[in-house]
Amino acid sequence: MPKLAHPLTDVQPRTAKPKDKPYKLTDGGGLYLLINADGAKYWRMDYRHGSARRTLAFGKYPEVSLADARAKRMAARKLLDQGIDPGQDKKDRERLKSEAAANTFEKLAREWHTNKLASWRESTAKDTMRRLEIDIFPEIGSMPIATITPQQMIAALRKIESRGAQEVAHRIKATCARVFSYAIQSGIADRNPAADLKDVLKPAKAGHFAAITADELPAFLAAMDKNDARLFKPTRIALRLMMLLFVRTSELIETPWAEIDLANGEWIIPWQRMKRGKLTVNPDETNHHVCLSKQALALLNELHTLTGGGKYLFPNQRDHKKPMSNGAILMALKRMGYQNRMTGHGFRALAMSTIKERLGYRHEVVDRQLAHAHKDKVESAYDRAKFLAERKVMMQDWANFIDGIASGNVVAGNFGRKAA
């Protein structure tokens, strides 16, 4: 008969002394304490799985007590009763733990961001990553994504709120929710701690893009002239074209020279570059006629002498293969003293209100020039064609109106007119 092992007492592991060779103190059920010649003591468990004899390591004594070792033995025996190899189970759990630790929020966020690049504009991709790098990665970026709690997510978002950036906090929350969703779909996480945070953030302040009024135009134009020497010349021209043409900022700074017909004074933006043309569902496939005034055409001719040899009207100063940054317009406005008072989009709001109120043009005509969305696509294409002649006259009147203000001859009243 096999010799029965007597359970160990608490005193035996504590008082066991090293010998010339390693030896064991057995506790039964395969568990024993291995005492090495150097005095180090380790808990081990021998077991059989199938035809194989194997050994489990439970840790070092006294960090792992006798009671702890017995609990580990019991857990291993339960696995054996279920036909599971406890050694392999331990390896699998350690592998999953290692993978979870490697799958941090930042790692998954960058993977998600890379997957989205093909469907995003460059500026969107850059802004999204910049916000994550500034506001989120320092807070939860190094954490395994599967372990992040709603409380940790809330703490990161409220830190953004604390500086008064409610709108940014809401946008970041939505971005983080998409990253968690990506992790869930990838089998790495099983919950989305950002998805249901609807009431924990302060409401984002509703409002419009900052824009000056028509009454502020004289001072604004004077500030523009005063700061000409401080601005990079293409940036100065970009500001004036934003004023004259009131296209969207991206539509201007991302324009290739191939779209501009200087000889005939035409600029037609392909529908693929327009905001509504970039929709993934039912994009608006109507090209946009910008309608160039004489003043705008003169600026484009001047600009051509500076950048006409490259691809873009406004190349990036560091890399001419890329267009100017969106921030260049905002930085120019900041230098003029109009930070938080005027934006690139503000030129559109200024033109819409002033052309209607001071020049007397109908809303529909200005709206078509702004390339706003139309509910009926067929009617939209018809309206844009129908109003084209009137829009050409309107854009020249607008340029003349601005020139009149700049020269001190402020034009008021209704001098809008329909094209013959």
CSV table of C-alpha atoms in Angstrom, one decimal:
chain,number,residue,atom,x,y,z
A,1,MET,CA,0.0,0.0,0.0
A,2,PRO,CA,1.2,3.6,-0.8
A,3,LYS,CA,2.4,5.5,2.2
A,4,LEU,CA,-0.3,7.9,3.5
A,5,ALA,CA,0.9,11.6,3.8
A,6,HIS,CA,0.0,13.4,7.0
A,7,PRO,CA,-1.2,16.9,6.5
A,8,LEU,CA,1.3,19.6,7.3
A,9,THR,CA,1.0,21.8,10.3
A,10,ASP,CA,1.7,25.6,10.1
A,11,VAL,CA,4.9,25.1,12.1
A,12,GLN,CA,6.5,22.7,9.7
A,13,PRO,CA,6.9,25.0,6.6
A,14,ARG,CA,8.0,27.8,8.9
A,15,THR,CA,10.7,25.8,10.7
A,16,ALA,CA,11.9,23.6,7.8
A,17,LYS,CA,15.7,24.0,7.4
A,18,PRO,CA,17.7,23.5,4.1
A,19,LYS,CA,19.8,20.4,3.6
A,20,ASP,CA,22.6,19.4,1.2
A,21,LYS,CA,20.0,18.4,-1.4
A,22,PRO,CA,16.4,19.6,-2.1
A,23,TYR,CA,13.7,17.7,-0.2
A,24,LYS,CA,9.9,17.7,0.1
A,25,LEU,CA,7.4,18.1,2.9
A,26,THR,CA,4.2,16.5,1.7
A,27,ASP,CA,0.7,17.6,2.6
A,28,GLY,CA,-1.3,15.0,0.6
A,29,GLY,CA,-3.3,15.1,-2.6
A,30,GLY,CA,-0.2,15.8,-4.6
A,31,LEU,CA,0.7,19.0,-2.7
A,32,TYR,CA,4.1,19.4,-1.2
A,33,LEU,CA,6.6,22.1,-0.1
A,34,LEU,CA,10.0,21.9,-1.9
A,35,ILE,CA,12.9,23.1,0.2
A,36,ASN,CA,16.0,24.0,-1.9
A,37,ALA,CA,19.5,23.8,-0.7
A,38,ASP,CA,19.7,27.6,-0.5
A,39,GLY,CA,16.7,27.7,1.8
A,40,ALA,CA,14.1,28.9,-0.7
A,41,LYS,CA,10.7,27.1,-0.3
A,42,TYR,CA,8.2,26.5,-3.1
A,43,TRP,CA,4.8,25.0,-3.2
A,44,ARG,CA,4.3,22.3,-5.9
A,45,MET,CA,1.6,19.8,-6.8
A,46,ASP,CA,2.1,16.6,-8.8
A,47,TYR,CA,-0.8,15.3,-10.7
A,48,ARG,CA,-1.7,13.0,-13.5
A,49,HIS,CA,-3.8,14.0,-16.6
A,50,GLY,CA,-4.5,11.2,-18.9
A,51,SER,CA,-1.3,9.2,-19.1
A,52,ALA,CA,1.0,12.2,-18.4
A,53,ARG,CA,2.5,13.1,-15.0
A,54,ARG,CA,2.8,16.8,-14.5
A,55,THR,CA,3.7,19.4,-11.9
A,56,LEU,CA,2.0,22.7,-10.9
A,57,ALA,CA,3.8,25.6,-9.3
A,58,PHE,CA,1.8,27.4,-6.7
A,59,GLY,CA,4.3,30.1,-5.6
A,60,LYS,CA,6.9,30.7,-2.9
A,61,TYR,CA,6.5,30.3,0.8
A,62,PRO,CA,5.7,32.3,3.0
A,63,GLU,CA,4.2,34.7,0.3
A,64,VAL,CA,1.8,31.8,-0.4
A,65,SER,CA,0.7,30.3,3.0
A,66,LEU,CA,-0.2,26.7,3.7
A,67,ALA,CA,-3.9,27.6,3.5
A,68,ASP,CA,-3.4,29.4,0.2
A,69,ALA,CA,-1.6,26.4,-1.3
A,70,ARG,CA,-4.4,24.1,-0.2
A,71,ALA,CA,-7.0,26.3,-1.8
A,72,LYS,CA,-5.0,26.2,-5.1
A,73,ARG,CA,-4.8,22.4,-4.8
A,74,MET,CA,-8.6,22.2,-4.3
A,75,ALA,CA,-9.1,24.4,-7.4
A,76,ALA,CA,-6.8,22.2,-9.4
A,77,ARG,CA,-8.6,19.0,-8.3
A,78,LYS,CA,-11.9,20.5,-9.4
A,79,LEU,CA,-10.5,21.1,-12.8
A,80,LEU,CA,-9.2,17.5,-13.0
A,81,ASP,CA,-12.6,16.2,-12.0
A,82,GLN,CA,-14.0,18.1,-15.1
A,83,GLY,CA,-11.3,16.6,-17.4
A,84,ILE,CA,-9.4,19.9,-17.6
A,85,ASP,CA,-5.6,20.0,-17.3
A,86,PRO,CA,-5.0,22.6,-14.5
A,87,GLY,CA,-1.5,23.3,-15.9
A,88,GLN,CA,-2.8,24.1,-19.4
A,89,ASP,CA,-5.6,26.1,-17.8
A,90,LYS,CA,-3.1,28.2,-15.9
A,91,LYS,CA,-1.1,28.8,-19.1
A,92,ASP,CA,-4.3,29.8,-21.0
A,93,ARG,CA,-5.3,32.2,-18.3
A,94,GLU,CA,-1.9,33.8,-18.2
A,95,ARG,CA,-1.9,34.1,-22.0
A,96,LEU,CA,-5.3,35.8,-21.9
A,97,LYS,CA,-4.2,38.1,-19.1
A,98,SER,CA,-1.1,39.0,-21.1
A,99,GLU,CA,-3.2,39.7,-24.2
A,100,ALA,CA,-5.6,41.8,-22.2
A,101,ALA,CA,-2.8,43.9,-20.8
A,102,ALA,CA,-1.4,44.4,-24.3
A,103,ASN,CA,-4.7,45.5,-25.7
A,104,THR,CA,-4.7,48.9,-24.2
A,105,PHE,CA,-7.2,51.6,-25.0
A,106,GLU,CA,-4.6,53.5,-27.0
A,107,LYS,CA,-3.6,50.4,-29.0
A,108,LEU,CA,-7.3,49.7,-30.0
A,109,ALA,CA,-8.0,53.4,-30.6
A,110,ARG,CA,-5.1,53.6,-33.1
A,111,GLU,CA,-6.2,50.4,-34.8
A,112,TRP,CA,-9.8,51.8,-35.1
A,113,HIS,CA,-8.4,55.1,-36.4
A,114,THR,CA,-6.3,53.4,-39.1
A,115,ASN,CA,-9.4,51.4,-40.2
A,116,LYS,CA,-11.3,54.6,-40.7
A,117,LEU,CA,-8.7,56.6,-42.6
A,118,ALA,CA,-10.1,55.5,-46.0
A,119,SER,CA,-13.5,57.0,-45.3
A,120,TRP,CA,-12.4,60.2,-43.6
A,121,ARG,CA,-11.0,63.5,-44.8
A,122,GLU,CA,-7.4,64.1,-43.8
A,123,SER,CA,-8.5,67.0,-41.5
A,124,THR,CA,-11.0,64.7,-39.7
A,125,ALA,CA,-8.5,62.0,-39.2
A,126,LYS,CA,-5.9,64.5,-37.8
A,127,ASP,CA,-8.4,66.2,-35.5
A,128,THR,CA,-9.7,62.9,-34.1
A,129,MET,CA,-6.3,61.6,-33.2
A,130,ARG,CA,-5.2,64.9,-31.8
A,131,ARG,CA,-8.1,65.1,-29.4
A,132,LEU,CA,-7.4,61.5,-28.3
A,133,GLU,CA,-3.7,62.2,-27.8
A,134,ILE,CA,-4.4,65.4,-25.8
A,135,ASP,CA,-7.4,64.4,-23.7
A,136,ILE,CA,-7.8,60.6,-23.5
A,137,PHE,CA,-4.6,58.7,-23.9
A,138,PRO,CA,-3.0,60.5,-20.8
A,139,GLU,CA,-6.0,59.4,-18.7
A,140,ILE,CA,-6.9,55.8,-19.9
A,141,GLY,CA,-4.7,55.1,-22.8
A,142,SER,CA,-2.4,52.7,-21.0
A,143,MET,CA,-5.2,50.7,-19.4
A,144,PRO,CA,-6.3,47.4,-20.9
A,145,ILE,CA,-9.5,48.3,-22.7
A,146,ALA,CA,-11.5,45.4,-21.3
A,147,THR,CA,-10.9,46.7,-17.7
A,148,ILE,CA,-11.9,50.3,-18.1
A,149,THR,CA,-14.9,51.2,-16.0
A,150,PRO,CA,-17.6,53.8,-16.5
A,151,GLN,CA,-16.3,55.7,-13.5
A,152,GLN,CA,-12.8,55.9,-15.1
A,153,MET,CA,-14.4,57.1,-18.4
A,154,ILE,CA,-16.5,59.7,-16.6
A,155,ALA,CA,-13.4,61.0,-14.7
A,156,ALA,CA,-11.5,61.5,-18.0
A,157,LEU,CA,-14.5,63.3,-19.6
A,158,ARG,CA,-15.1,65.6,-16.6
A,159,LYS,CA,-11.5,66.7,-16.7
A,160,ILE,CA,-12.3,68.0,-20.2
A,161,GLU,CA,-15.5,69.6,-18.9
A,162,SER,CA,-13.6,71.3,-16.1
A,163,ARG,CA,-11.9,73.7,-18.6
A,164,GLY,CA,-15.3,74.6,-20.0
A,165,ALA,CA,-15.1,72.5,-23.1
A,166,GLN,CA,-18.5,70.8,-23.0
A,167,GLU,CA,-18.8,70.4,-26.7
A,168,VAL,CA,-15.3,68.7,-26.9
A,169,ALA,CA,-16.3,66.4,-24.0
A,170,HIS,CA,-19.4,65.2,-25.9
A,171,ARG,CA,-17.5,64.6,-29.1
A,172,ILE,CA,-14.7,62.7,-27.3
A,173,LYS,CA,-17.3,60.6,-25.5
A,174,ALA,CA,-18.8,59.6,-28.9
A,175,THR,CA,-15.3,58.8,-30.3
A,176,CYS,CA,-14.5,56.7,-27.3
A,177,ALA,CA,-17.8,54.8,-27.6
A,178,ARG,CA,-16.8,53.9,-31.2
A,179,VAL,CA,-13.4,52.7,-30.0
A,180,PHE,CA,-15.0,50.4,-27.4
A,181,SER,CA,-17.5,49.2,-30.0
A,182,TYR,CA,-14.5,48.3,-32.2
A,183,ALA,CA,-12.9,46.4,-29.4
A,184,ILE,CA,-16.2,44.5,-28.7
A,185,GLN,CA,-16.5,43.5,-32.3
A,186,SER,CA,-12.9,42.4,-32.3
A,187,GLY,CA,-13.6,40.0,-29.4
A,188,ILE,CA,-11.3,42.0,-27.0
A,189,ALA,CA,-13.9,43.7,-24.8
A,190,ASP,CA,-17.4,42.8,-23.8
A,191,ARG,CA,-18.8,46.1,-22.7
A,192,ASN,CA,-18.9,49.8,-23.7
A,193,PRO,CA,-18.5,52.1,-20.7
A,194,ALA,CA,-18.8,55.2,-22.9
A,195,ALA,CA,-22.0,54.3,-24.8
A,196,ASP,CA,-24.6,55.0,-22.0
A,197,LEU,CA,-23.1,58.1,-20.5
A,198,LYS,CA,-26.0,60.3,-21.6
A,199,ASP,CA,-26.8,62.2,-18.4
A,200,VAL,CA,-23.4,62.5,-16.6
A,201,LEU,CA,-22.1,65.3,-18.8
A,202,LYS,CA,-23.3,68.9,-18.9
A,203,PRO,CA,-25.3,69.7,-22.0
A,204,ALA,CA,-23.1,71.1,-24.8
A,205,LYS,CA,-23.8,74.8,-25.3
A,206,ALA,CA,-25.9,75.2,-28.4
A,207,GLY,CA,-24.8,78.0,-30.7
A,208,HIS,CA,-23.5,79.1,-34.1
A,209,PHE,CA,-20.0,79.6,-35.4
A,210,ALA,CA,-18.6,82.9,-34.3
A,211,ALA,CA,-19.2,85.6,-37.0
A,212,ILE,CA,-19.0,89.3,-37.2
A,213,THR,CA,-22.0,91.4,-38.3
A,214,ALA,CA,-22.3,93.8,-41.3
A,215,ASP,CA,-21.8,96.7,-39.0
A,216,GLU,CA,-18.4,95.3,-37.9
A,217,LEU,CA,-17.2,94.9,-41.4
A,218,PRO,CA,-15.3,98.3,-41.6
A,219,ALA,CA,-13.3,97.5,-38.5
A,220,PHE,CA,-12.7,94.0,-39.7
A,221,LEU,CA,-11.4,95.1,-43.2
A,222,ALA,CA,-9.2,97.7,-41.6
A,223,ALA,CA,-7.7,95.0,-39.3
A,224,MET,CA,-7.1,92.8,-42.3
A,225,ASP,CA,-5.2,95.6,-44.1
A,226,LYS,CA,-3.2,96.4,-41.0
A,227,ASN,CA,-2.1,92.8,-40.5
A,228,ASP,CA,-1.2,92.1,-44.2
A,229,ALA,CA,2.5,92.4,-43.4
A,230,ARG,CA,2.3,89.9,-40.6
A,231,LEU,CA,0.6,87.2,-42.7
A,232,PHE,CA,2.0,84.8,-45.2
A,233,LYS,CA,0.9,86.1,-48.6
A,234,PRO,CA,-1.1,83.1,-49.6
A,235,THR,CA,-2.8,83.2,-46.2
A,236,ARG,CA,-3.7,86.9,-46.8
A,237,ILE,CA,-5.2,86.0,-50.2
A,238,ALA,CA,-7.1,83.0,-48.6
A,239,LEU,CA,-8.7,85.3,-46.1
A,240,ARG,CA,-9.8,87.7,-48.8
A,241,LEU,CA,-11.2,84.9,-50.9
A,242,MET,CA,-13.1,83.6,-47.9
A,243,MET,CA,-14.7,87.0,-47.6
A,244,LEU,CA,-15.5,87.3,-51.3
A,245,LEU,CA,-16.6,83.7,-52.1
A,246,PHE,CA,-17.7,82.4,-48.7
A,247,VAL,CA,-17.1,78.8,-49.6
A,248,ARG,CA,-16.4,76.3,-46.8
A,249,THR,CA,-12.9,76.5,-45.5
A,250,SER,CA,-12.0,73.0,-46.7
A,251,GLU,CA,-13.5,73.7,-50.1
A,252,LEU,CA,-11.0,76.6,-50.5
A,253,ILE,CA,-7.8,75.4,-49.0
A,254,GLU,CA,-8.0,71.9,-50.6
A,255,THR,CA,-8.6,73.3,-54.1
A,256,PRO,CA,-6.3,72.1,-56.8
A,257,TRP,CA,-5.3,74.5,-59.6
A,258,ALA,CA,-6.9,72.0,-62.0
A,259,GLU,CA,-10.3,73.3,-60.9
A,260,ILE,CA,-9.6,76.9,-61.7
A,261,ASP,CA,-10.1,78.3,-65.3
A,262,LEU,CA,-8.3,81.6,-65.0
A,263,ALA,CA,-8.8,82.3,-68.8
A,264,ASN,CA,-12.6,82.1,-68.6
A,265,GLY,CA,-12.9,83.2,-64.9
A,266,GLU,CA,-14.6,80.0,-63.8
A,267,TRP,CA,-14.3,77.8,-60.8
A,268,ILE,CA,-16.4,74.6,-60.6
A,269,ILE,CA,-16.0,72.4,-57.6
A,270,PRO,CA,-16.6,68.7,-58.4
A,271,TRP,CA,-19.5,67.2,-56.4
A,272,GLN,CA,-17.1,64.7,-54.8
A,273,ARG,CA,-15.4,67.5,-52.9
A,274,MET,CA,-18.6,69.1,-51.6
A,275,LYS,CA,-19.9,68.4,-48.2
A,276,ARG,CA,-23.1,66.7,-49.5
A,277,GLY,CA,-21.2,64.8,-52.1
A,278,LYS,CA,-19.1,63.0,-49.4
A,279,LEU,CA,-22.2,61.4,-47.9
A,280,THR,CA,-22.0,57.6,-48.0
A,281,VAL,CA,-25.7,57.4,-48.5
A,282,ASN,CA,-27.4,59.3,-51.3
A,283,PRO,CA,-24.6,61.8,-52.0
A,284,ASP,CA,-25.5,65.0,-53.9
A,285,GLU,CA,-23.8,64.6,-57.3
A,286,THR,CA,-24.3,68.3,-58.3
A,287,ASN,CA,-21.1,70.2,-59.2
A,288,HIS,CA,-20.9,73.7,-57.5
A,289,HIS,CA,-20.3,76.9,-59.5
A,290,VAL,CA,-18.5,79.3,-57.2
A,291,CYS,CA,-19.1,82.4,-59.5
A,292,LEU,CA,-16.0,84.6,-59.4
A,293,SER,CA,-16.2,88.3,-59.2
A,294,LYS,CA,-13.5,90.5,-60.9
A,295,GLN,CA,-11.9,91.0,-57.5
A,296,ALA,CA,-11.8,87.3,-56.7
A,297,LEU,CA,-10.3,86.5,-60.1
A,298,ALA,CA,-7.6,89.2,-59.6
A,299,LEU,CA,-6.6,87.5,-56.3
A,300,LEU,CA,-6.5,84.1,-58.0
A,301,ASN,CA,-4.2,85.5,-60.7
A,302,GLU,CA,-2.0,87.0,-58.1
A,303,LEU,CA,-2.0,83.7,-56.2
A,304,HIS,CA,-1.1,81.8,-59.4
A,305,THR,CA,2.2,83.6,-59.6
A,306,LEU,CA,3.0,82.3,-56.1
A,307,THR,CA,1.7,78.7,-56.0
A,308,GLY,CA,0.6,78.0,-59.6
A,309,GLY,CA,3.5,75.6,-60.1
A,310,GLY,CA,2.2,73.2,-57.6
A,311,LYS,CA,-1.0,71.1,-57.1
A,312,TYR,CA,-2.9,73.3,-54.6
A,313,LEU,CA,-3.9,76.9,-54.5
A,314,PHE,CA,-2.8,76.9,-50.9
A,315,PRO,CA,0.0,74.3,-50.3
A,316,ASN,CA,1.2,73.4,-46.8
A,317,GLN,CA,4.3,75.4,-46.0
A,318,ARG,CA,6.1,72.3,-44.7
A,319,ASP,CA,4.9,69.8,-47.4
A,320,HIS,CA,3.7,71.3,-50.7
A,321,LYS,CA,2.2,68.0,-51.6
A,322,LYS,CA,-0.5,68.6,-49.0
A,323,PRO,CA,-2.9,71.6,-48.7
A,324,MET,CA,-2.8,74.3,-46.1
A,325,SER,CA,-4.0,73.3,-42.6
A,326,ASN,CA,-7.5,74.3,-41.5
A,327,GLY,CA,-5.9,76.0,-38.6
A,328,ALA,CA,-4.2,78.6,-40.8
A,329,ILE,CA,-7.3,80.6,-41.3
A,330,LEU,CA,-8.1,80.6,-37.6
A,331,MET,CA,-4.5,81.6,-36.7
A,332,ALA,CA,-4.7,84.5,-39.2
A,333,LEU,CA,-8.0,85.6,-37.5
A,334,LYS,CA,-6.4,85.3,-34.1
A,335,ARG,CA,-3.5,87.6,-35.2
A,336,MET,CA,-6.0,90.1,-36.4
A,337,GLY,CA,-7.5,90.1,-32.9
A,338,TYR,CA,-10.7,88.2,-33.9
A,339,GLN,CA,-10.2,85.0,-32.0
A,340,ASN,CA,-13.6,83.6,-30.9
A,341,ARG,CA,-15.2,86.5,-32.8
A,342,MET,CA,-14.8,85.2,-36.3
A,343,THR,CA,-14.2,81.8,-37.9
A,344,GLY,CA,-13.9,80.4,-41.4
A,345,HIS,CA,-17.5,79.4,-41.3
A,346,GLY,CA,-18.4,82.9,-40.0
A,347,PHE,CA,-17.7,84.3,-43.5
A,348,ARG,CA,-20.7,82.2,-44.7
A,349,ALA,CA,-23.0,83.5,-42.0
A,350,LEU,CA,-21.8,87.1,-42.6
A,351,ALA,CA,-22.5,86.8,-46.4
A,352,MET,CA,-25.9,85.2,-45.9
A,353,SER,CA,-27.3,87.8,-43.6
A,354,THR,CA,-25.6,90.9,-45.3
A,355,ILE,CA,-26.4,90.0,-48.9
A,356,LYS,CA,-30.1,89.5,-48.0
A,357,GLU,CA,-30.4,92.5,-45.6
A,358,ARG,CA,-28.1,95.1,-47.3
A,359,LEU,CA,-28.1,94.0,-51.0
A,360,GLY,CA,-31.7,92.8,-51.1
A,361,TYR,CA,-31.1,89.4,-52.7
A,362,ARG,CA,-33.6,86.6,-52.1
A,363,HIS,CA,-32.8,83.8,-49.6
A,364,GLU,CA,-33.0,81.1,-52.3
A,365,VAL,CA,-30.3,82.8,-54.4
A,366,VAL,CA,-27.8,83.2,-51.5
A,367,ASP,CA,-28.7,79.7,-50.3
A,368,ARG,CA,-27.8,78.1,-53.7
A,369,GLN,CA,-24.5,80.0,-53.6
A,370,LEU,CA,-23.7,78.6,-50.2
A,371,ALA,CA,-24.4,75.1,-51.6
A,372,HIS,CA,-26.7,74.3,-48.7
A,373,ALA,CA,-28.5,71.0,-48.8
A,374,HIS,CA,-31.9,70.8,-50.6
A,375,LYS,CA,-34.5,68.3,-49.7
A,376,ASP,CA,-35.4,67.5,-53.3
A,377,LYS,CA,-32.3,66.5,-55.3
A,378,VAL,CA,-34.0,67.1,-58.7
A,379,GLU,CA,-35.2,70.5,-57.5
A,380,SER,CA,-31.8,71.3,-56.1
A,381,ALA,CA,-30.1,70.7,-59.5
A,382,TYR,CA,-32.8,72.8,-61.2
A,383,ASP,CA,-32.5,75.7,-58.7
A,384,ARG,CA,-28.7,75.9,-59.0
A,385,ALA,CA,-29.0,76.1,-62.8
A,386,LYS,CA,-31.9,78.5,-62.6
A,387,PHE,CA,-30.2,80.9,-60.3
A,388,LEU,CA,-26.7,80.8,-61.9
A,389,ALA,CA,-27.0,84.0,-63.8
A,390,GLU,CA,-28.4,85.9,-60.8
A,391,ARG,CA,-25.7,84.5,-58.6
A,392,LYS,CA,-23.0,85.8,-60.9
A,393,VAL,CA,-24.4,89.3,-60.6
A,394,MET,CA,-24.9,88.9,-56.9
A,395,MET,CA,-21.3,87.9,-56.3
A,396,GLN,CA,-20.0,90.9,-58.2
A,397,ASP,CA,-22.3,93.2,-56.2
A,398,TRP,CA,-21.0,91.6,-53.0
A,399,ALA,CA,-17.4,92.2,-54.0
A,400,ASN,CA,-18.3,95.8,-54.9
A,401,PHE,CA,-20.1,96.3,-51.6
A,402,ILE,CA,-16.9,95.1,-49.7
A,403,ASP,CA,-14.7,97.4,-51.7
A,404,GLY,CA,-17.1,100.3,-50.9
A,405,ILE,CA,-16.8,99.7,-47.2
A,406,ALA,CA,-13.0,99.3,-47.4
A,407,SER,CA,-12.8,102.7,-49.2
A,408,GLY,CA,-15.0,104.3,-46.6
A,409,ASN,CA,-18.0,104.6,-48.9
A,410,VAL,CA,-20.4,102.3,-47.0
A,411,VAL,CA,-23.1,101.1,-49.3
A,412,ALA,CA,-26.5,100.5,-47.7
A,413,GLY,CA,-30.0,99.8,-48.9
A,414,ASN,CA,-31.3,97.4,-51.6
A,415,PHE,CA,-29.3,97.4,-54.7
A,416,GLY,CA,-29.7,93.7,-55.5
A,417,ARG,CA,-30.9,93.0,-59.0
A,418,LYS,CA,-31.8,90.1,-61.1
A,419,ALA,CA,-29.8,89.1,-64.2
A,420,ALA,CA,-31.3,90.0,-67.5
